[in-house]
mmCIF file of C-alpha atoms and ligand atoms in Angstrom:
data_model
loop_
_atom_site.group_PDB
_atom_site.id
_atom_site.type_symbol
_atom_site.label_atom_id
_atom_site.label_comp_id
_atom_site.label_asym_id
_atom_site.label_seq_id
_atom_site.Cartn_x
_atom_site.Cartn_y
_atom_site.Cartn_z
ATOM 1 C CA MET A 200 95.998 102.775 110.257
ATOM 2 C CA ARG A 201 99.013 104.943 109.456
ATOM 3 C CA LYS A 202 102.358 103.303 110.245
ATOM 4 C CA ALA A 203 104.855 105.546 112.031
ATOM 5 C CA TYR A 204 107.599 106.715 109.663
ATOM 6 C CA ILE A 205 110.804 108.156 111.127
ATOM 7 C CA ALA A 206 113.488 109.562 108.878
ATOM 8 C CA GLY A 207 117.001 110.834 109.447
ATOM 9 C CA ASN A 208 118.145 113.627 107.162
ATOM 10 C CA TRP A 209 121.932 113.609 107.410
ATOM 11 C CA LYS A 210 122.238 116.838 105.394
ATOM 12 C CA MET A 211 125.898 117.533 104.494
ATOM 13 C CA ASN A 212 127.305 115.217 107.160
ATOM 14 C CA MET A 213 128.955 111.773 107.032
ATOM 15 C CA THR A 214 131.679 110.748 104.608
ATOM 16 C CA PRO A 215 131.143 107.343 102.941
ATOM 17 C CA GLY A 216 133.393 105.730 105.557
ATOM 18 C CA LYS A 217 131.699 107.343 108.543
ATOM 19 C CA GLY A 218 128.236 106.842 107.075
ATOM 20 C CA ALA A 219 128.777 103.121 106.517
ATOM 21 C CA ALA A 220 130.110 102.580 110.035
ATOM 22 C CA PHE A 221 127.244 104.563 111.539
ATOM 23 C CA ALA A 222 124.607 102.793 109.421
ATOM 24 C CA SER A 223 125.821 99.322 110.503
ATOM 25 C CA GLU A 224 125.790 100.368 114.130
ATOM 26 C CA LEU A 225 122.311 101.846 113.744
ATOM 27 C CA ALA A 226 120.879 98.762 112.014
ATOM 28 C CA LYS A 227 122.184 96.511 114.756
ATOM 29 C CA ALA A 228 120.926 98.774 117.529
ATOM 30 C CA ALA A 229 117.497 99.102 115.887
ATOM 31 C CA LYS A 230 117.214 95.322 115.539
ATOM 32 C CA ASP A 231 118.371 94.627 119.094
ATOM 33 C CA ALA A 232 115.890 97.177 120.433
ATOM 34 C CA GLY A 233 113.060 95.687 118.345
ATOM 35 C CA ALA A 234 112.317 98.980 116.580
ATOM 36 C CA ASP A 235 109.028 98.556 114.724
ATOM 37 C CA VAL A 236 108.538 101.812 112.873
ATOM 38 C CA LYS A 237 109.362 102.501 109.248
ATOM 39 C CA ILE A 238 112.893 103.925 109.313
ATOM 40 C CA MET A 239 114.651 105.902 106.596
ATOM 41 C CA VAL A 240 118.063 107.563 106.384
ATOM 42 C CA ALA A 241 119.041 110.134 103.773
ATOM 43 C CA PRO A 242 122.820 110.367 103.371
ATOM 44 C CA PRO A 243 124.600 112.771 101.010
ATOM 45 C CA PHE A 244 124.740 111.426 97.416
ATOM 46 C CA VAL A 245 128.341 110.187 97.536
ATOM 47 C CA THR A 246 127.739 108.401 100.835
ATOM 48 C CA ILE A 247 124.677 106.515 99.559
ATOM 49 C CA PRO A 248 126.457 103.473 98.007
ATOM 50 C CA ALA A 249 128.480 102.758 101.167
ATOM 51 C CA VAL A 250 125.358 103.065 103.326
ATOM 52 C CA ILE A 251 123.345 100.780 101.047
ATOM 53 C CA ASP A 252 126.098 98.233 101.324
ATOM 54 C CA ALA A 253 126.243 98.576 105.109
ATOM 55 C CA LEU A 254 122.449 98.190 105.398
ATOM 56 C CA LYS A 255 122.125 94.969 103.359
ATOM 57 C CA GLY A 256 119.693 92.690 105.144
ATOM 58 C CA SER A 257 118.179 95.572 107.138
ATOM 59 C CA ASP A 258 114.735 97.134 106.584
ATOM 60 C CA ILE A 259 116.086 100.653 106.900
ATOM 61 C CA ILE A 260 115.269 102.611 103.755
ATOM 62 C CA VAL A 261 118.017 104.660 102.106
ATOM 63 C CA ALA A 262 116.793 107.874 100.491
ATOM 64 C CA ALA A 263 118.331 110.813 98.662
ATOM 65 C CA GLN A 264 118.102 114.387 99.952
ATOM 66 C CA ASN A 265 117.404 115.829 96.521
ATOM 67 C CA MET A 266 117.511 115.102 92.794
ATOM 68 C CA ASN A 267 117.368 116.961 89.514
ATOM 69 C CA ASP A 268 114.175 117.732 87.608
ATOM 70 C CA HIS A 269 115.482 116.189 84.361
ATOM 71 C CA LYS A 270 116.077 112.604 83.365
ATOM 72 C CA SER A 271 119.615 113.201 82.071
ATOM 73 C CA GLY A 272 121.615 115.738 80.122
ATOM 74 C CA ALA A 273 123.817 118.790 80.417
ATOM 75 C CA TYR A 274 123.158 119.733 84.063
ATOM 76 C CA THR A 275 126.613 119.972 85.592
ATOM 77 C CA GLY A 276 126.812 118.875 89.181
ATOM 78 C CA GLU A 277 123.335 117.360 89.281
ATOM 79 C CA VAL A 278 122.000 113.864 89.986
ATOM 80 C CA ALA A 279 119.198 112.218 87.990
ATOM 81 C CA PRO A 280 116.547 109.905 89.455
ATOM 82 C CA GLU A 281 117.695 107.042 87.225
ATOM 83 C CA MET A 282 121.134 107.195 88.870
ATOM 84 C CA LEU A 283 119.555 106.895 92.294
ATOM 85 C CA LYS A 284 117.334 104.029 91.211
ATOM 86 C CA ASP A 285 120.337 102.205 89.777
ATOM 87 C CA LEU A 286 121.811 102.243 93.290
ATOM 88 C CA GLY A 287 118.565 100.904 94.726
ATOM 89 C CA VAL A 288 117.342 104.248 96.047
ATOM 90 C CA ASN A 289 113.617 104.597 95.636
ATOM 91 C CA THR A 290 112.831 107.494 97.962
ATOM 92 C CA VAL A 291 113.747 111.158 97.707
ATOM 93 C CA ILE A 292 113.293 114.150 99.996
ATOM 94 C CA LEU A 293 112.111 117.176 97.999
ATOM 95 C CA GLY A 294 111.469 120.800 98.883
ATOM 96 C CA HIS A 295 113.493 120.902 102.083
ATOM 97 C CA SER A 296 113.511 124.445 103.448
ATOM 98 C CA GLU A 297 117.306 124.604 103.197
ATOM 99 C CA ARG A 298 116.994 123.955 99.473
ATOM 100 C CA ARG A 299 114.188 126.500 99.193
ATOM 101 C CA SER A 300 116.052 129.213 101.075
ATOM 102 C CA TYR A 301 119.744 128.632 100.219
ATOM 103 C CA TYR A 302 119.329 127.397 96.657
ATOM 104 C CA GLY A 303 116.260 129.326 95.613
ATOM 105 C CA GLU A 304 114.013 126.336 94.936
ATOM 106 C CA THR A 305 110.522 127.488 94.058
ATOM 107 C CA ASP A 306 107.270 125.552 94.293
ATOM 108 C CA GLU A 307 107.197 125.331 90.501
ATOM 109 C CA PHE A 308 110.672 123.768 90.428
ATOM 110 C CA ILE A 309 109.871 121.414 93.304
ATOM 111 C CA ASN A 310 106.686 120.394 91.507
ATOM 112 C CA ARG A 311 108.700 119.385 88.412
ATOM 113 C CA LYS A 312 110.852 117.155 90.613
ATOM 114 C CA VAL A 313 107.835 115.659 92.371
ATOM 115 C CA LEU A 314 106.247 114.822 89.005
ATOM 116 C CA LEU A 315 109.478 113.288 87.711
ATOM 117 C CA ALA A 316 109.970 111.233 90.876
ATOM 118 C CA ILE A 317 106.434 109.883 90.512
ATOM 119 C CA GLU A 318 106.976 109.157 86.831
ATOM 120 C CA GLU A 319 110.124 107.248 87.811
ATOM 121 C CA GLY A 320 108.151 105.213 90.351
ATOM 122 C CA MET A 321 109.818 106.761 93.379
ATOM 123 C CA ASP A 322 108.454 107.696 96.802
ATOM 124 C CA VAL A 323 108.698 111.323 97.857
ATOM 125 C CA VAL A 324 109.005 113.015 101.228
ATOM 126 C CA LEU A 325 107.781 116.503 100.409
ATOM 127 C CA CYS A 326 108.743 119.211 102.914
ATOM 128 C CA VAL A 327 106.576 122.242 103.600
ATOM 129 C CA GLY A 328 106.607 124.810 106.363
ATOM 130 C CA GLU A 329 106.471 128.480 107.260
ATOM 131 C CA THR A 330 109.130 130.951 108.416
ATOM 132 C CA LEU A 331 108.845 132.666 111.793
ATOM 133 C CA GLU A 332 107.856 135.914 110.101
ATOM 134 C CA GLU A 333 105.071 134.193 108.170
ATOM 135 C CA ARG A 334 103.808 132.515 111.348
ATOM 136 C CA GLU A 335 103.860 135.795 113.280
ATOM 137 C CA GLU A 336 101.955 137.509 110.478
ATOM 138 C CA GLY A 337 99.249 134.837 110.754
ATOM 139 C CA LYS A 338 100.064 133.408 107.331
ATOM 140 C CA LEU A 339 100.597 129.769 108.320
ATOM 141 C CA GLU A 340 97.628 128.384 106.421
ATOM 142 C CA GLU A 341 98.190 130.627 103.426
ATOM 143 C CA VAL A 342 101.817 129.478 103.142
ATOM 144 C CA LEU A 343 101.008 125.782 103.573
ATOM 145 C CA SER A 344 98.168 125.969 101.029
ATOM 146 C CA ALA A 345 100.385 127.668 98.453
ATOM 147 C CA GLN A 346 103.196 125.160 98.951
ATOM 148 C CA LEU A 347 100.898 122.134 98.847
ATOM 149 C CA SER A 348 98.908 123.220 95.832
ATOM 150 C CA GLY A 349 102.072 124.328 93.992
ATOM 151 C CA ASP A 350 104.210 121.322 94.831
ATOM 152 C CA LEU A 351 101.440 118.789 94.170
ATOM 153 C CA MET A 352 100.147 120.363 90.954
ATOM 154 C CA ASN A 353 99.119 117.633 88.476
ATOM 155 C CA VAL A 354 100.032 114.863 90.913
ATOM 156 C CA SER A 355 97.317 112.259 90.421
ATOM 157 C CA ALA A 356 95.222 110.770 93.196
ATOM 158 C CA GLU A 357 96.812 107.351 92.525
ATOM 159 C CA ALA A 358 100.277 108.823 92.996
ATOM 160 C CA MET A 359 99.408 110.201 96.423
ATOM 161 C CA SER A 360 100.172 106.839 98.047
ATOM 162 C CA HIS A 361 103.808 107.569 97.125
ATOM 163 C CA ILE A 362 103.826 110.948 98.845
ATOM 164 C CA THR A 363 104.693 111.623 102.475
ATOM 165 C CA ILE A 364 104.459 115.194 103.702
ATOM 166 C CA ALA A 365 106.976 116.558 106.195
ATOM 167 C CA TYR A 366 105.743 119.625 108.053
ATOM 168 C CA GLU A 367 108.875 121.509 109.024
ATOM 169 C CA PRO A 368 108.419 125.002 110.435
ATOM 170 C CA VAL A 369 111.575 126.769 109.248
ATOM 171 C CA TRP A 370 112.085 128.464 112.630
ATOM 172 C CA ALA A 371 112.292 125.059 114.347
ATOM 173 C CA ILE A 372 114.939 123.526 112.104
ATOM 174 C CA GLY A 373 118.333 123.185 113.744
ATOM 175 C CA THR A 374 117.434 125.852 116.291
ATOM 176 C CA GLY A 375 116.526 123.701 119.282
ATOM 177 C CA LYS A 376 113.056 125.333 119.167
ATOM 178 C CA THR A 377 110.336 122.764 118.567
ATOM 179 C CA ALA A 378 106.756 123.570 117.739
ATOM 180 C CA THR A 379 104.606 122.526 120.694
ATOM 181 C CA PRO A 380 102.864 119.217 120.022
ATOM 182 C CA GLU A 381 99.578 121.198 119.884
ATOM 183 C CA ASP A 382 100.874 123.700 117.319
ATOM 184 C CA ALA A 383 102.413 120.940 115.228
ATOM 185 C CA ASP A 384 99.224 118.889 115.403
ATOM 186 C CA SER A 385 97.066 121.778 114.305
ATOM 187 C CA ALA A 386 99.351 122.473 111.322
ATOM 188 C CA HIS A 387 99.198 118.761 110.459
ATOM 189 C CA ALA A 388 95.407 118.801 110.765
ATOM 190 C CA PHE A 389 95.316 121.738 108.379
ATOM 191 C CA ILE A 390 97.567 119.903 105.894
ATOM 192 C CA ARG A 391 95.324 116.840 106.115
ATOM 193 C CA SER A 392 92.175 118.863 105.534
ATOM 194 C CA PHE A 393 93.774 120.692 102.620
ATOM 195 C CA VAL A 394 94.800 117.386 101.016
ATOM 196 C CA ALA A 395 91.232 116.167 101.548
ATOM 197 C CA LYS A 396 90.027 119.182 99.582
ATOM 198 C CA LEU A 397 92.624 118.684 96.822
ATOM 199 C CA TYR A 398 91.998 114.914 96.605
ATOM 200 C CA SER A 399 89.629 113.036 98.885
ATOM 201 C CA SER A 400 89.096 112.302 102.541
ATOM 202 C CA ASP A 401 90.369 108.753 102.001
ATOM 203 C CA ILE A 402 93.653 109.976 100.591
ATOM 204 C CA ALA A 403 93.985 112.516 103.392
ATOM 205 C CA GLU A 404 93.226 109.872 105.988
ATOM 206 C CA ASN A 405 95.985 107.604 104.681
ATOM 207 C CA LEU A 406 98.543 110.387 104.211
ATOM 208 C CA ILE A 407 101.624 110.092 106.415
ATOM 209 C CA ILE A 408 102.586 113.509 107.793
ATOM 210 C CA GLN A 409 105.960 113.756 109.523
ATOM 211 C CA TYR A 410 106.924 116.592 111.813
ATOM 212 C CA GLY A 411 110.438 118.016 111.492
ATOM 213 C CA GLY A 412 112.314 120.653 113.457
ATOM 214 C CA SER A 413 114.537 119.879 116.453
ATOM 215 C CA VAL A 414 112.947 116.503 117.143
ATOM 216 C CA ASN A 415 114.890 114.685 119.856
ATOM 217 C CA ALA A 416 114.631 111.896 122.412
ATOM 218 C CA SER A 417 112.836 114.119 124.919
ATOM 219 C CA ASN A 418 110.121 115.593 122.693
ATOM 220 C CA VAL A 419 109.401 112.722 120.274
ATOM 221 C CA LYS A 420 106.863 110.922 122.461
ATOM 222 C CA ALA A 421 104.659 113.952 123.026
ATOM 223 C CA LEU A 422 104.768 114.816 119.339
ATOM 224 C CA MET A 423 103.990 111.262 118.207
ATOM 225 C CA ALA A 424 101.103 111.042 120.664
ATOM 226 C CA LYS A 425 99.205 113.614 118.603
ATOM 227 C CA GLU A 426 96.498 112.367 116.310
ATOM 228 C CA ASN A 427 97.822 113.931 113.128
ATOM 229 C CA ILE A 428 101.555 113.394 113.661
ATOM 230 C CA ASP A 429 102.585 110.160 111.980
ATOM 231 C CA GLY A 430 106.334 110.391 112.008
ATOM 232 C CA ALA A 431 109.372 112.602 112.196
ATOM 233 C CA LEU A 432 112.014 114.004 109.884
ATOM 234 C CA VAL A 433 115.054 114.363 112.085
ATOM 235 C CA GLY A 434 118.226 116.305 111.304
ATOM 236 C CA GLY A 435 120.773 116.854 114.066
ATOM 237 C CA ALA A 436 119.512 114.064 116.318
ATOM 238 C CA SER A 437 119.742 111.487 113.506
ATOM 239 C CA LEU A 438 123.535 111.626 113.400
ATOM 240 C CA SER A 439 124.364 109.367 116.322
ATOM 241 C CA VAL A 440 122.948 106.074 117.516
ATOM 242 C CA GLU A 441 122.742 107.469 121.024
ATOM 243 C CA LYS A 442 120.366 110.223 119.873
ATOM 244 C CA PHE A 443 118.511 108.477 117.057
ATOM 245 C CA LEU A 444 117.795 105.120 118.712
ATOM 246 C CA PRO A 445 115.470 106.586 121.384
ATOM 247 C CA ILE A 446 113.574 108.368 118.585
ATOM 248 C CA ILE A 447 113.011 105.255 116.473
ATOM 249 C CA THR A 448 112.022 103.307 119.602
ATOM 250 C CA TYR A 449 109.827 106.083 121.059
ATOM 251 C CA ASN A 450 106.952 103.595 121.279
ATOM 252 C CA LYS A 451 108.884 100.935 123.210
HETATM 253 P P1 PGA B 794 116.717 119.344 112.813
HETATM 254 O O1 PGA B 794 116.484 119.271 111.223
HETATM 255 O O2 PGA B 794 116.152 118.085 113.399
HETATM 256 O O3 PGA B 794 118.227 119.422 112.986
HETATM 257 O O4 PGA B 794 116.020 120.562 113.293
HETATM 258 C C1 PGA B 794 115.292 118.779 110.706
HETATM 259 C C2 PGA B 794 115.309 118.871 109.209
HETATM 260 O O5 PGA B 794 115.814 119.855 108.657
HETATM 261 O O6 PGA B 794 114.814 117.970 108.503
#
């Protein structure tokens, strides 16, 4: 049985002060509403300590949105996994399409980070997804296969329990356009079957696959009702309690 996993990617929003206030409000609201899904928030690096402090005593997981592919050293402006772990952060989002497209992250680079995160004992939310052009050219499966095999290269079968996949069609991110539940489910089914080929059907069966791209209070139920959709990676609608609470209590 796969437990629903809903994550809020704050992107470059929320100062430490705002993030802490929001996180306390969210934790209280989630508790009062009896939310019973796995919940994660990913604040910007500098906001992480204040959010961790605000979420003491709550089950909400605090993750990072990225990390460097080295353990330490002369990498100006970068953050190493050890620094995150020292704060108590054990989960990292890798391969987000904004990092792929704005910062030129390749599958090879993302793979180095995935391997380092695993080596450091961290959990990874690995994002994959196609652009509109790729979808229209019928390349969905080709793109997903290349991303999955590239990003997961040399990741052992044992390590796969630390990997969550987020399927995020690039054309649905921040655009208000959501994949239909059917389209999302069929992409998820493809991802699951591909992981079964790379690893085993057991690993594929246990793999949590989140959908991301304009998830909101009105579409979350239909998406989550699909067999292969196990969670959501939410951007815009994760930034207020009013919008995020109905998503993390979709099953109430
Ligand atoms: P969105 O972002 O919900 O604002 O579309 C999702 C994401 O990028 O993870």
